[in-house]
Each structure stands twice: as structure tokens, then as C-alpha cells.
């Protein structure tokens, strides 16, 4: 349960950032990456979520992402996603920075979103010279077939529009995130283990800048001791309650 101080600081805030990770979608049925039941417990991250893995076996990597798309297709946002969407219109400036690729924040109605690690429903070309190299487009056909899929424009391999380990984040998405974090006076960090850079550093950056930083996670993380407050509850419970306490629902 959060303190009155956390509620009052939110009411007074003008520039709010919410940073989310896989835990925010856990109550929708999306598997997290680390911890019990996490994807990286069952599958090898280095064999499936690196550019080297894709170069070595694009078909295997596409099979993994098709499987993930099939798991995600029927899933819907949960009360945590909706609480975040409701926060957007309460502040002069609001940015959601998500590490999630599942699109559920958009489905819940959040408009100002930075997708730091991409979007699993988007596809782009691997050929630097192709117009579709940077232009990702949405493909919701599940599964993508035949594998591995090829670009209609240039016949090169297509890839999921996600950020793998060792890859640079999209510079524009990262720039928007860092500007928002620098500017904010309140940051909610929900459902992330804060194990993956550069997202993991953002709560500390906000804290050093003087923002109130509220962590929402049923488990303590490495950054918990440095937060203004850490609430050990599921985000689908804590975030609607925070919204209710600050704005009466
Ligand atoms: C609940 C809940 C409930 C459960 N309610 N909560 C500096 C130092 C050291 C290393 C690096 C560094 N800078 C870069 C690196 C390398 C690397 C990195 O950080 N490695 C670390 C593992 C050490 N970073 C990168 O490679 C990044 N690129 C980059 O920085 O480029 C420049 C560069 C490269 C190399 C060297 C130096 C610079 C790219 C990172 C891309 C991450 N990609 C993935 C896969 C995306 C595609 C896919 O899905 O397949 O993104 S990995 C995976 O982890 C995914 C997630 O977005 C990301 C974060 O995970 P998240 O969301 O935190 O999930 P979990 O499972 O870890 O945690 C869930 C949490 O929820 C838990 O705490 C639960 O308790 C909680 N929870 N139920 C609320 N109901």
C-alpha cells in the first residue's frame, strides 16, 4: 500500500512518466522473461533474441516469434493497463515508456507511448538499402508463413520489429524517453526487474533529477532501495488504487 505522500506528490505533479516492463502484462496472461515461469527460463535468450541468433537460424527465431504472437493474439489489457491509460489526461505532460512489445498499452488507450524495445506486431526488412529497412509495418496475420518471410519490395529477409540484446535502440524512441525522464517530476516504474539497460537506469536518472519515483512490483528489485517508495503489489491492483486515491477513479 502506498503512502499519502506518494498520492499527494502525484496530485501535484505536472510532468509524469510511467516506465513499464513485462510484469504489467502478467495479469493479462503474458509470460515475463525472468523469474518463475519466465520465457528466459524455458528458452535461451542468446539463441533466440540476438542478431547473431537471427543470422544463424532465421527460421528458428521466426518460429519463436510466431509462437509468441499466437500466445498474445487473444490476450487483452488488464486493470493496470487501463489505470495507466486513465492517467494520461490528468497531467500537463505525460509519457509512457514501455519495454513491452505486446501492444497492450495501445489497446488500453494510451496515446503517448515510447516503445523502447519495439512491437511484436510490426515487421521490417533486414536490407539496409530497402525502403522498408526503417519503415516497420504491422502484420497481424498469425502465424507469418512461409518461414522465414521475405520482403515484397526487395526479397531480403524480414525480421520482427523488436530490439534484441546487443542491438541499439531506435535513436528517436530513446531520445523521446530520455527527454521525458529528464523533464518529469513523478515517475512510476511498474513490472520491470530493471535488469536490462538502458531502461534500467531511467528510474535512477529521474530520482537524481529530483522526481518522486514510485516502484510497483510484487517482488523487490535491485533498484527498490533507491526508490522514493516501493509498493510490493501487482500493478493490476496497485495502479487502479493509486488512481482512485489521487483522482477519485
Ligand atoms: C509484476 C507482476 C505483476 C510479475 N505486477 N510486476 C550496460 C551495462 C551492462 C550491459 C549493458 C549495458 N548497456 C547495454 C547492455 C547490454 C544489454 C543489457 O542490458 N544486458 C543486461 C542483461 C545486463 N542491453 C542491450 O543489449 C540493449 N541494447 C543497448 O543498450 O545497445 C547499446 C549497447 C549494446 C551492447 C553493449 C553496450 C551498449 C537492448 C536490450 C534489448 C532487450 N530485449 C528484450 C527482448 C525484446 C524482444 C522479445 O521480447 O523477444 O526485451 S530482453 C527482455 O528483457 C525484453 C524486455 O523488454 C526486457 C526487460 O525485461 P522486463 O520487462 O523487466 O521483464 P522481467 O521478466 O525481467 O521482469 C518482470 C518483472 O515483473 C519482475 O520483477 C516481476 O517481479 C514483476 N512482476 N508480476 C507488477 N502482476
Tab-separated table of C-alpha atoms and ligand atoms in Angstrom:
chain	number	residue	atom	x	y	z
A	1	UNK	CA	0.000	0.000	0.000
A	2	UNK	CA	1.385	3.402	-0.940
A	3	UNK	CA	1.683	6.366	1.411
A	4	UNK	CA	-0.289	9.607	1.405
A	5	UNK	CA	2.975	11.291	0.390
A	6	UNK	CA	3.022	9.227	-2.834
A	7	UNK	CA	-0.600	10.194	-3.555
A	8	UNK	CA	-0.074	13.898	-2.784
A	9	UNK	CA	3.065	14.092	-4.925
A	10	UNK	CA	1.122	12.585	-7.839
A	11	UNK	CA	-1.700	15.113	-7.431
A	12	UNK	CA	0.817	17.947	-7.536
A	13	UNK	CA	2.849	16.571	-10.448
A	14	UNK	CA	2.878	18.339	-13.801
A	15	UNK	CA	5.102	16.021	-15.803
A	16	UNK	CA	4.563	12.300	-15.290
A	17	UNK	CA	6.370	9.321	-16.778
A	18	UNK	CA	5.327	5.696	-16.422
A	19	UNK	CA	8.003	3.095	-17.233
A	20	UNK	CA	6.653	-0.410	-17.662
A	21	UNK	CA	8.013	-3.918	-18.096
A	22	UNK	CA	6.660	-7.400	-18.630
A	23	UNK	CA	5.086	-7.617	-15.152
A	24	UNK	CA	2.412	-5.097	-16.151
A	25	UNK	CA	1.144	-7.583	-18.739
A	26	UNK	CA	1.494	-10.634	-16.447
A	27	UNK	CA	-2.088	-10.290	-15.220
A	28	UNK	CA	-3.217	-10.396	-18.870
A	29	UNK	CA	-1.520	-13.799	-19.234
A	30	UNK	CA	1.683	-12.636	-20.961
A	31	UNK	CA	4.737	-14.541	-19.663
A	32	UNK	CA	7.506	-12.412	-18.125
A	33	UNK	CA	11.185	-13.019	-19.021
A	34	UNK	CA	12.924	-13.663	-15.711
A	35	UNK	CA	11.758	-15.378	-12.547
A	36	UNK	CA	9.366	-18.320	-12.187
A	37	UNK	CA	7.554	-19.119	-15.460
A	38	UNK	CA	9.691	-16.547	-17.308
A	39	UNK	CA	10.467	-17.020	-21.011
A	40	UNK	CA	14.230	-16.965	-20.455
A	41	UNK	CA	13.829	-19.890	-18.013
A	42	UNK	CA	12.443	-22.059	-20.815
A	43	UNK	CA	14.126	-20.568	-23.903
A	44	UNK	CA	17.692	-19.367	-24.407
A	45	UNK	CA	17.801	-15.588	-24.871
A	46	UNK	CA	21.117	-15.764	-26.708
A	47	UNK	CA	19.814	-18.425	-29.152
A	48	UNK	CA	16.619	-16.519	-29.918
A	49	UNK	CA	16.836	-12.813	-29.105
A	50	UNK	CA	20.143	-11.655	-30.586
A	51	UNK	CA	21.137	-10.552	-34.105
A	52	UNK	CA	23.643	-13.441	-34.141
A	53	UNK	CA	20.845	-15.944	-33.488
A	54	UNK	CA	18.797	-14.485	-36.346
A	55	UNK	CA	21.753	-14.622	-38.740
A	56	UNK	CA	22.453	-18.248	-37.767
A	57	UNK	CA	18.870	-19.529	-37.971
A	58	UNK	CA	16.214	-17.012	-39.050
A	59	UNK	CA	13.583	-19.711	-39.315
A	60	UNK	CA	14.029	-20.779	-35.681
A	61	UNK	CA	13.855	-17.167	-34.484
A	62	UNK	CA	10.704	-16.558	-36.553
A	63	UNK	CA	9.143	-19.738	-35.124
A	64	UNK	CA	9.771	-18.344	-31.634
A	65	UNK	CA	8.140	-15.003	-32.517
A	66	UNK	CA	5.207	-16.656	-34.286
A	67	UNK	CA	4.654	-18.736	-31.157
A	68	UNK	CA	4.733	-15.546	-29.053
A	69	UNK	CA	2.296	-13.832	-31.457
A	70	UNK	CA	-0.092	-16.778	-31.168
A	71	UNK	CA	0.068	-16.604	-27.356
A	72	UNK	CA	-0.565	-12.838	-27.412
A	73	UNK	CA	-3.302	-12.702	-30.056
A	74	UNK	CA	-6.274	-13.480	-27.763
A	75	UNK	CA	-4.991	-11.544	-24.729
A	76	UNK	CA	-6.483	-8.250	-23.528
A	77	UNK	CA	-5.290	-5.372	-21.336
A	78	UNK	CA	-5.799	-5.678	-17.563
A	79	UNK	CA	-6.786	-3.038	-14.954
A	80	UNK	CA	-3.131	-1.912	-14.673
A	81	UNK	CA	-3.010	-1.006	-18.397
A	82	UNK	CA	-6.327	0.835	-18.093
A	83	UNK	CA	-5.220	2.751	-14.979
A	84	UNK	CA	-2.116	3.949	-16.858
A	85	UNK	CA	-4.286	4.984	-19.822
A	86	UNK	CA	-6.554	6.964	-17.456
A	87	UNK	CA	-3.575	8.849	-16.009
A	88	UNK	CA	-2.693	10.360	-19.379
A	89	UNK	CA	-5.254	13.174	-19.367
A	90	UNK	CA	-4.620	14.194	-15.758
A	91	UNK	CA	-1.261	15.903	-16.359
A	92	UNK	CA	0.134	18.706	-18.488
A	93	UNK	CA	2.831	16.337	-19.735
A	94	UNK	CA	2.622	12.535	-19.766
A	95	UNK	CA	4.766	9.854	-21.403
A	96	UNK	CA	4.514	6.101	-21.164
A	97	UNK	CA	7.836	4.378	-21.779
A	98	UNK	CA	7.318	0.668	-22.226
A	99	UNK	CA	9.787	-2.142	-22.706
A	100	UNK	CA	6.868	-4.350	-23.696
A	101	UNK	CA	6.383	-5.384	-27.296
A	102	UNK	CA	2.849	-6.738	-26.806
A	103	UNK	CA	0.891	-3.597	-27.864
A	104	UNK	CA	-1.474	-3.895	-24.874
A	105	UNK	CA	-0.918	-0.298	-23.685
A	106	UNK	CA	-2.085	0.961	-27.071
A	107	UNK	CA	-5.133	-1.321	-26.963
A	108	UNK	CA	-5.924	0.057	-23.480
A	109	UNK	CA	-5.980	3.583	-24.915
A	110	UNK	CA	-2.630	5.174	-24.009
A	111	UNK	CA	-1.632	7.559	-26.811
A	112	UNK	CA	1.780	8.997	-25.839
A	113	UNK	CA	3.892	5.830	-25.940
A	114	UNK	CA	7.589	5.201	-26.393
A	115	UNK	CA	8.069	1.549	-27.361
A	116	UNK	CA	11.703	1.122	-26.325
A	117	UNK	CA	12.028	-2.494	-27.473
A	118	UNK	CA	9.717	-2.331	-30.499
A	119	UNK	CA	6.422	-4.065	-31.202
A	120	UNK	CA	5.891	-7.742	-31.972
A	121	UNK	CA	3.084	-6.982	-34.435
A	122	UNK	CA	5.413	-4.905	-36.583
A	123	UNK	CA	7.794	-6.250	-39.222
A	124	UNK	CA	10.671	-4.661	-41.086
A	125	UNK	CA	13.247	-5.513	-43.765
A	126	UNK	CA	16.835	-6.510	-42.941
A	127	UNK	CA	18.269	-4.866	-46.085
A	128	UNK	CA	19.910	-1.521	-45.314
A	129	UNK	CA	19.200	-0.340	-48.880
A	130	UNK	CA	15.471	-1.164	-48.783
A	131	UNK	CA	12.855	1.499	-48.043
A	132	UNK	CA	11.336	-0.912	-45.546
A	133	UNK	CA	14.619	-1.203	-43.591
A	134	UNK	CA	13.495	1.552	-41.254
A	135	UNK	CA	9.796	1.517	-42.151
A	136	UNK	CA	8.194	-1.129	-39.997
A	137	UNK	CA	4.653	-2.101	-40.859
A	138	UNK	CA	2.023	-4.002	-38.965
A	139	UNK	CA	1.346	-7.619	-39.821
A	140	UNK	CA	-1.182	-9.293	-37.566
A	141	UNK	CA	-1.573	-12.456	-39.628
A	142	UNK	CA	-0.768	-15.248	-37.236
A	143	UNK	CA	1.451	-17.073	-37.970
A	144	UNK	CA	3.687	-15.385	-40.541
A	145	UNK	CA	4.128	-18.010	-43.232
A	146	UNK	CA	6.121	-19.340	-45.079
A	147	UNK	CA	9.174	-19.045	-42.857
A	148	UNK	CA	11.396	-17.148	-42.892
A	149	UNK	CA	9.318	-14.418	-44.575
A	150	UNK	CA	10.794	-12.231	-47.338
A	151	UNK	CA	10.329	-8.556	-48.213
A	152	UNK	CA	7.851	-7.885	-51.020
A	153	UNK	CA	9.958	-4.915	-52.141
A	154	UNK	CA	13.453	-6.483	-52.311
A	155	UNK	CA	13.191	-10.198	-51.405
A	156	UNK	CA	15.538	-9.848	-48.410
A	157	UNK	CA	14.656	-11.471	-45.108
A	158	UNK	CA	12.058	-9.752	-42.959
A	159	UNK	CA	12.533	-9.564	-39.225
A	160	UNK	CA	10.373	-8.776	-36.193
A	161	UNK	CA	10.486	-5.052	-35.298
A	162	UNK	CA	11.894	-5.724	-31.833
A	163	UNK	CA	15.198	-4.846	-30.150
A	164	UNK	CA	17.430	-7.812	-29.459
A	165	UNK	CA	20.305	-7.978	-26.974
A	166	UNK	CA	23.346	-6.131	-28.252
A	167	UNK	CA	21.291	-4.011	-30.666
A	168	UNK	CA	20.970	-0.257	-30.453
A	169	UNK	CA	17.559	1.049	-29.507
A	170	UNK	CA	15.788	3.198	-32.090
A	171	UNK	CA	17.518	6.580	-31.576
A	172	UNK	CA	14.262	8.567	-31.822
A	173	UNK	CA	12.470	6.362	-29.287
A	174	UNK	CA	15.437	6.549	-26.925
A	175	UNK	CA	15.688	10.331	-27.337
A	176	UNK	CA	11.983	10.779	-26.530
A	177	UNK	CA	12.340	8.559	-23.462
A	178	UNK	CA	15.391	10.383	-22.117
A	179	UNK	CA	13.796	13.811	-22.652
A	180	UNK	CA	10.669	12.699	-20.789
A	181	UNK	CA	12.681	11.195	-17.922
A	182	UNK	CA	14.809	14.347	-17.592
A	183	UNK	CA	11.695	16.508	-17.537
A	184	UNK	CA	9.468	14.516	-15.179
A	185	UNK	CA	8.634	15.294	-11.568
A	186	UNK	CA	6.950	11.916	-10.943
A	187	UNK	CA	7.922	8.529	-12.338
A	188	UNK	CA	6.056	5.282	-11.818
A	189	UNK	CA	8.163	2.215	-12.582
A	190	UNK	CA	5.971	-0.863	-12.816
A	191	UNK	CA	6.532	-4.536	-13.586
A	192	UNK	CA	10.198	-4.499	-14.531
A	193	UNK	CA	13.120	-6.334	-12.969
A	194	UNK	CA	15.263	-3.331	-14.001
A	195	UNK	CA	17.869	-5.783	-15.279
A	196	UNK	CA	18.147	-4.548	-18.868
A	197	UNK	CA	19.850	-1.348	-19.954
A	198	UNK	CA	19.239	1.390	-20.842
A	199	UNK	CA	15.687	1.260	-19.368
A	200	UNK	CA	17.037	0.072	-16.011
A	201	UNK	CA	18.883	3.361	-15.459
A	202	UNK	CA	15.892	5.595	-16.090
A	203	UNK	CA	14.369	5.471	-12.572
A	204	UNK	CA	17.731	6.462	-11.065
A	205	UNK	CA	18.093	9.299	-13.581
A	206	UNK	CA	14.637	10.611	-12.623
A	207	UNK	CA	15.428	10.254	-8.949
A	208	UNK	CA	18.698	12.160	-9.297
A	209	UNK	CA	16.742	14.883	-11.112
A	210	UNK	CA	14.501	15.292	-8.060
A	211	UNK	CA	11.438	13.346	-9.252
A	212	UNK	CA	9.316	11.251	-6.910
A	213	UNK	CA	9.865	7.652	-8.084
A	214	UNK	CA	7.275	5.040	-7.170
A	215	UNK	CA	8.047	1.397	-7.888
A	216	UNK	CA	5.192	-1.096	-8.257
A	217	UNK	CA	6.301	-4.725	-8.259
A	218	UNK	CA	5.283	-7.702	-6.086
A	219	UNK	CA	8.979	-8.540	-5.692
A	220	UNK	CA	11.843	-6.295	-4.577
A	221	UNK	CA	14.340	-5.418	-7.323
A	222	UNK	CA	17.905	-4.112	-7.332
A	223	UNK	CA	16.582	-0.552	-7.610
A	224	UNK	CA	13.952	-0.817	-4.837
A	225	UNK	CA	16.216	0.618	-2.097
A	226	UNK	CA	16.767	3.772	-4.167
A	227	UNK	CA	13.107	4.499	-4.932
A	228	UNK	CA	11.082	7.207	-3.148
A	229	UNK	CA	8.677	4.385	-2.381
A	230	UNK	CA	8.354	0.720	-3.382
A	231	UNK	CA	4.897	-0.872	-3.325
A	232	UNK	CA	5.030	-4.664	-3.332
A	233	UNK	CA	1.748	-5.413	-5.087
A	234	UNK	CA	0.681	-6.494	-8.585
A	235	UNK	CA	0.269	-3.495	-10.886
A	236	UNK	CA	-3.298	-4.527	-11.758
A	237	UNK	CA	-4.182	-3.966	-8.099
A	238	UNK	CA	-1.909	-1.077	-7.066
A	239	UNK	CA	-2.303	1.220	-10.092
A	240	UNK	CA	-6.141	1.413	-10.087
A	241	UNK	CA	-5.950	2.039	-6.333
A	242	UNK	CA	-3.407	4.842	-6.821
A	243	UNK	CA	-5.636	6.422	-9.471
A	244	UNK	CA	-8.643	6.193	-7.143
A	245	UNK	CA	-6.713	7.708	-4.212
A	246	UNK	CA	-5.370	10.608	-6.298
A	247	UNK	CA	-8.289	11.428	-8.574
A	248	UNK	CA	-11.276	9.516	-7.209
A	249	UNK	CA	-11.244	6.949	-10.013
B	1	LIG	C1	4.902	-7.892	-11.737
B	1	LIG	C2	3.774	-8.635	-11.798
B	1	LIG	C3	2.614	-8.005	-11.648
B	1	LIG	C4	5.487	-10.039	-12.086
B	1	LIG	N1	2.627	-6.651	-11.466
B	1	LIG	N2	5.016	-6.603	-11.595
B	1	LIG	C5	25.243	-1.537	-19.656
B	1	LIG	C6	25.762	-2.411	-18.729
B	1	LIG	C7	25.677	-3.779	-18.934
B	1	LIG	C8	25.062	-4.296	-20.070
B	1	LIG	C9	24.565	-3.423	-20.974
B	1	LIG	C10	24.652	-2.063	-20.783
B	1	LIG	N3	24.054	-1.442	-21.823
B	1	LIG	C11	23.604	-2.372	-22.677
B	1	LIG	C12	23.914	-3.594	-22.187
B	1	LIG	C13	23.582	-4.891	-22.852
B	1	LIG	C14	22.130	-5.278	-22.716
B	1	LIG	C15	21.765	-5.440	-21.249
B	1	LIG	O1	21.209	-4.603	-20.587
B	1	LIG	N4	22.037	-6.624	-20.701
B	1	LIG	C16	21.701	-6.913	-19.303
B	1	LIG	C17	21.026	-8.263	-19.246
B	1	LIG	C18	22.945	-6.796	-18.471
B	1	LIG	N5	21.280	-4.276	-23.341
B	1	LIG	C19	21.111	-4.257	-24.637
B	1	LIG	O2	21.682	-5.054	-25.376
B	1	LIG	C20	20.196	-3.192	-25.209
B	1	LIG	N6	20.885	-2.504	-26.230
B	1	LIG	C21	21.745	-1.481	-25.994
B	1	LIG	O3	21.835	-0.944	-24.910
B	1	LIG	O4	22.507	-1.109	-27.090
B	1	LIG	C22	23.738	-0.444	-26.848
B	1	LIG	C23	24.757	-1.436	-26.250
B	1	LIG	C24	24.755	-2.770	-26.631
B	1	LIG	C25	25.674	-3.673	-26.062
B	1	LIG	C26	26.556	-3.243	-25.093
B	1	LIG	C27	26.533	-1.896	-24.688
B	1	LIG	C28	25.614	-0.988	-25.283
B	1	LIG	C29	18.995	-3.851	-25.861
B	1	LIG	C30	18.142	-4.572	-24.904
B	1	LIG	C31	17.014	-5.310	-25.635
B	1	LIG	C32	16.186	-6.179	-24.693
B	1	LIG	N7	15.370	-7.033	-25.460
B	1	LIG	C33	14.397	-7.868	-24.784
B	1	LIG	C34	13.745	-8.791	-25.828
B	1	LIG	C35	12.781	-7.998	-26.710
B	1	LIG	C36	12.168	-8.825	-27.760
B	1	LIG	C37	11.406	-10.001	-27.205
B	1	LIG	O5	10.506	-9.859	-26.373
B	1	LIG	O6	11.687	-11.118	-27.633
B	1	LIG	O7	13.434	-7.061	-24.127
B	1	LIG	S1	15.094	-8.849	-23.457
B	1	LIG	C38	13.702	-8.716	-22.396
B	1	LIG	O8	14.092	-8.013	-21.187
B	1	LIG	C39	12.708	-7.809	-23.127
B	1	LIG	C40	12.230	-6.918	-22.011
B	1	LIG	O9	11.685	-5.714	-22.538
B	1	LIG	C41	13.478	-6.724	-21.182
B	1	LIG	C42	13.204	-6.264	-19.768
B	1	LIG	O10	12.534	-7.248	-19.049
B	1	LIG	P1	11.405	-6.833	-18.008
B	1	LIG	O11	10.294	-6.180	-18.729
B	1	LIG	O12	11.999	-6.107	-16.883
B	1	LIG	O13	10.857	-8.277	-17.580
B	1	LIG	P2	11.416	-9.275	-16.420
B	1	LIG	O14	10.835	-10.607	-16.701
B	1	LIG	O15	12.866	-9.169	-16.272
B	1	LIG	O16	10.771	-8.705	-15.079
B	1	LIG	C43	9.372	-8.742	-14.847
B	1	LIG	C44	9.103	-8.096	-13.506
B	1	LIG	O17	7.711	-8.039	-13.317
B	1	LIG	C45	9.681	-8.883	-12.310
B	1	LIG	O18	10.418	-8.001	-11.476
B	1	LIG	C46	8.432	-9.389	-11.569
B	1	LIG	O19	8.592	-9.414	-10.157
B	1	LIG	C47	7.418	-8.361	-11.967
B	1	LIG	N8	6.019	-8.790	-11.941
B	1	LIG	N9	4.166	-9.978	-11.997
B	1	LIG	C48	3.835	-5.995	-11.450
B	1	LIG	N10	1.427	-8.641	-11.663
